[in-house]
Amino acid sequence: MQITVHDTFGRLHGILTTDADTAHPRWFLQDGNRELVRVGDDMFMVIDQPNAEPLRVVRAPADNPATA
C-alpha cells in the first residue's frame, strides 16, 4: 500500500507499507527509508525526529498546499 503525504513546505512524499493487513502496520518514507508512526487518520511522524512537523495525507488536490 502506498499513500502520498505532504510536509509543511508543500513537498510531496510517498510512504509505503508492506503489512497493511496487520493490526499495527509499519510505514516508511519511500524517498529516504525512514520509519514513520501514524498519529491520526491523516497524519504521520518520523520516528527518529520527534520535534519535526507531521506529514499530512493528501486526500484531494485541494489538500495539497503546493497548489493552493
mmCIF file with all atom_site columns, N, CA, C and O in Angstrom, residues 17-28 35-38:
data_model
loop_
_atom_site.group_PDB
_atom_site.id
_atom_site.type_symbol
_atom_site.label_atom_id
_atom_site.label_alt_id
_atom_site.label_comp_id
_atom_site.label_asym_id
_atom_site.label_entity_id
_atom_site.label_seq_id
_atom_site.pdbx_PDB_ins_code
_atom_site.Cartn_x
_atom_site.Cartn_y
_atom_site.Cartn_z
_atom_site.occupancy
_atom_site.B_iso_or_equiv
_atom_site.pdbx_formal_charge
_atom_site.auth_seq_id
_atom_site.auth_comp_id
_atom_site.auth_asym_id
_atom_site.auth_atom_id
_atom_site.pdbx_PDB_model_num
ATOM 1  N N  . THR A 1 17 ? 3.844  0.761  3.000  1.00 0.00 ? 17 THR A N  1
ATOM 2  C CA . THR A 1 17 ? 3.790  -0.290 3.996  1.00 0.00 ? 17 THR A CA 1
ATOM 3  C C  . THR A 1 17 ? 3.653  -1.610 3.262  1.00 0.00 ? 17 THR A C  1
ATOM 4  O O  . THR A 1 17 ? 3.023  -1.675 2.207  1.00 0.00 ? 17 THR A O  1
ATOM 5  N N  . THR A 1 18 ? 4.265  -2.626 3.792  1.00 0.00 ? 18 THR A N  1
ATOM 6  C CA . THR A 1 18 ? 4.148  -3.954 3.187  1.00 0.00 ? 18 THR A CA 1
ATOM 7  C C  . THR A 1 18 ? 3.230  -4.844 4.002  1.00 0.00 ? 18 THR A C  1
ATOM 8  O O  . THR A 1 18 ? 2.907  -5.935 3.583  1.00 0.00 ? 18 THR A O  1
ATOM 9  N N  . ASP A 1 19 ? 2.795  -4.372 5.163  1.00 0.00 ? 19 ASP A N  1
ATOM 10 C CA . ASP A 1 19 ? 1.938  -5.188 6.021  1.00 0.00 ? 19 ASP A CA 1
ATOM 11 C C  . ASP A 1 19 ? 0.671  -4.444 6.419  1.00 0.00 ? 19 ASP A C  1
ATOM 12 O O  . ASP A 1 19 ? 0.329  -4.367 7.589  1.00 0.00 ? 19 ASP A O  1
ATOM 13 N N  . ALA A 1 20 ? -0.035 -3.890 5.450  1.00 0.00 ? 20 ALA A N  1
ATOM 14 C CA . ALA A 1 20 ? -1.226 -3.083 5.703  1.00 0.00 ? 20 ALA A CA 1
ATOM 15 C C  . ALA A 1 20 ? -2.364 -3.885 6.320  1.00 0.00 ? 20 ALA A C  1
ATOM 16 O O  . ALA A 1 20 ? -3.259 -3.320 6.940  1.00 0.00 ? 20 ALA A O  1
ATOM 17 N N  . ASP A 1 21 ? -2.342 -5.197 6.170  1.00 0.00 ? 21 ASP A N  1
ATOM 18 C CA . ASP A 1 21 ? -3.426 -6.025 6.690  1.00 0.00 ? 21 ASP A CA 1
ATOM 19 C C  . ASP A 1 21 ? -3.234 -6.412 8.150  1.00 0.00 ? 21 ASP A C  1
ATOM 20 O O  . ASP A 1 21 ? -4.051 -7.136 8.700  1.00 0.00 ? 21 ASP A O  1
ATOM 21 N N  . THR A 1 22 ? -2.186 -5.943 8.786  1.00 0.00 ? 22 THR A N  1
ATOM 22 C CA . THR A 1 22 ? -1.941 -6.265 10.189 1.00 0.00 ? 22 THR A CA 1
ATOM 23 C C  . THR A 1 22 ? -2.521 -5.181 11.083 1.00 0.00 ? 22 THR A C  1
ATOM 24 O O  . THR A 1 22 ? -2.857 -4.083 10.632 1.00 0.00 ? 22 THR A O  1
ATOM 25 N N  . ALA A 1 23 ? -2.607 -5.474 12.374 1.00 0.00 ? 23 ALA A N  1
ATOM 26 C CA . ALA A 1 23 ? -3.164 -4.502 13.325 1.00 0.00 ? 23 ALA A CA 1
ATOM 27 C C  . ALA A 1 23 ? -2.293 -3.263 13.481 1.00 0.00 ? 23 ALA A C  1
ATOM 28 O O  . ALA A 1 23 ? -2.786 -2.168 13.716 1.00 0.00 ? 23 ALA A O  1
ATOM 29 N N  . HIS A 1 24 ? -0.971 -3.426 13.359 1.00 0.00 ? 24 HIS A N  1
ATOM 30 C CA . HIS A 1 24 ? -0.035 -2.309 13.529 1.00 0.00 ? 24 HIS A CA 1
ATOM 31 C C  . HIS A 1 24 ? 0.977  -2.302 12.392 1.00 0.00 ? 24 HIS A C  1
ATOM 32 O O  . HIS A 1 24 ? 2.128  -2.698 12.566 1.00 0.00 ? 24 HIS A O  1
ATOM 33 N N  . PRO A 1 25 ? 0.563  -1.815 11.217 1.00 0.00 ? 25 PRO A N  1
ATOM 34 C CA . PRO A 1 25 ? 1.499  -1.808 10.085 1.00 0.00 ? 25 PRO A CA 1
ATOM 35 C C  . PRO A 1 25 ? 2.655  -0.847 10.319 1.00 0.00 ? 25 PRO A C  1
ATOM 36 O O  . PRO A 1 25 ? 2.527  0.134  11.042 1.00 0.00 ? 25 PRO A O  1
ATOM 37 N N  . ARG A 1 26 ? 3.796  -1.155 9.709  1.00 0.00 ? 26 ARG A N  1
ATOM 38 C CA . ARG A 1 26 ? 4.963  -0.275 9.751  1.00 0.00 ? 26 ARG A CA 1
ATOM 39 C C  . ARG A 1 26 ? 4.978  0.537  8.465  1.00 0.00 ? 26 ARG A C  1
ATOM 40 O O  . ARG A 1 26 ? 4.737  0.017  7.388  1.00 0.00 ? 26 ARG A O  1
ATOM 41 N N  . TRP A 1 27 ? 5.263  1.832  8.586  1.00 0.00 ? 27 TRP A N  1
ATOM 42 C CA . TRP A 1 27 ? 5.271  2.764  7.459  1.00 0.00 ? 27 TRP A CA 1
ATOM 43 C C  . TRP A 1 27 ? 6.675  3.311  7.262  1.00 0.00 ? 27 TRP A C  1
ATOM 44 O O  . TRP A 1 27 ? 7.384  3.571  8.225  1.00 0.00 ? 27 TRP A O  1
ATOM 45 N N  . PHE A 1 28 ? 7.049  3.523  5.994  1.00 0.00 ? 28 PHE A N  1
ATOM 46 C CA . PHE A 1 28 ? 8.382  4.022  5.662  1.00 0.00 ? 28 PHE A CA 1
ATOM 47 C C  . PHE A 1 28 ? 8.287  5.074  4.570  1.00 0.00 ? 28 PHE A C  1
ATOM 48 O O  . PHE A 1 28 ? 7.494  4.942  3.639  1.00 0.00 ? 28 PHE A O  1
ATOM 49 N N  . GLU A 1 35 ? 11.493 5.304  9.073  1.00 0.00 ? 35 GLU A N  1
ATOM 50 C CA . GLU A 1 35 ? 10.253 4.741  9.591  1.00 0.00 ? 35 GLU A CA 1
ATOM 51 C C  . GLU A 1 35 ? 9.367  5.837  10.166 1.00 0.00 ? 35 GLU A C  1
ATOM 52 O O  . GLU A 1 35 ? 9.839  6.780  10.792 1.00 0.00 ? 35 GLU A O  1
ATOM 53 N N  . LEU A 1 36 ? 8.059  5.680  9.952  1.00 0.00 ? 36 LEU A N  1
ATOM 54 C CA . LEU A 1 36 ? 7.066  6.635  10.430 1.00 0.00 ? 36 LEU A CA 1
ATOM 55 C C  . LEU A 1 36 ? 6.129  5.953  11.413 1.00 0.00 ? 36 LEU A C  1
ATOM 56 O O  . LEU A 1 36 ? 5.987  4.735  11.409 1.00 0.00 ? 36 LEU A O  1
ATOM 57 N N  . VAL A 1 37 ? 5.454  6.766  12.197 1.00 0.00 ? 37 VAL A N  1
ATOM 58 C CA . VAL A 1 37 ? 4.393  6.277  13.061 1.00 0.00 ? 37 VAL A CA 1
ATOM 59 C C  . VAL A 1 37 ? 3.134  7.075  12.718 1.00 0.00 ? 37 VAL A C  1
ATOM 60 O O  . VAL A 1 37 ? 3.199  8.282  12.486 1.00 0.00 ? 37 VAL A O  1
ATOM 61 N N  . ARG A 1 38 ? 2.011  6.377  12.651 1.00 0.00 ? 38 ARG A N  1
ATOM 62 C CA . ARG A 1 38 ? 0.745  7.045  12.333 1.00 0.00 ? 38 ARG A CA 1
ATOM 63 C C  . ARG A 1 38 ? 0.197  7.645  13.618 1.00 0.00 ? 38 ARG A C  1
ATOM 64 O O  . ARG A 1 38 ? 0.020  6.950  14.610 1.00 0.00 ? 38 ARG A O  1
#
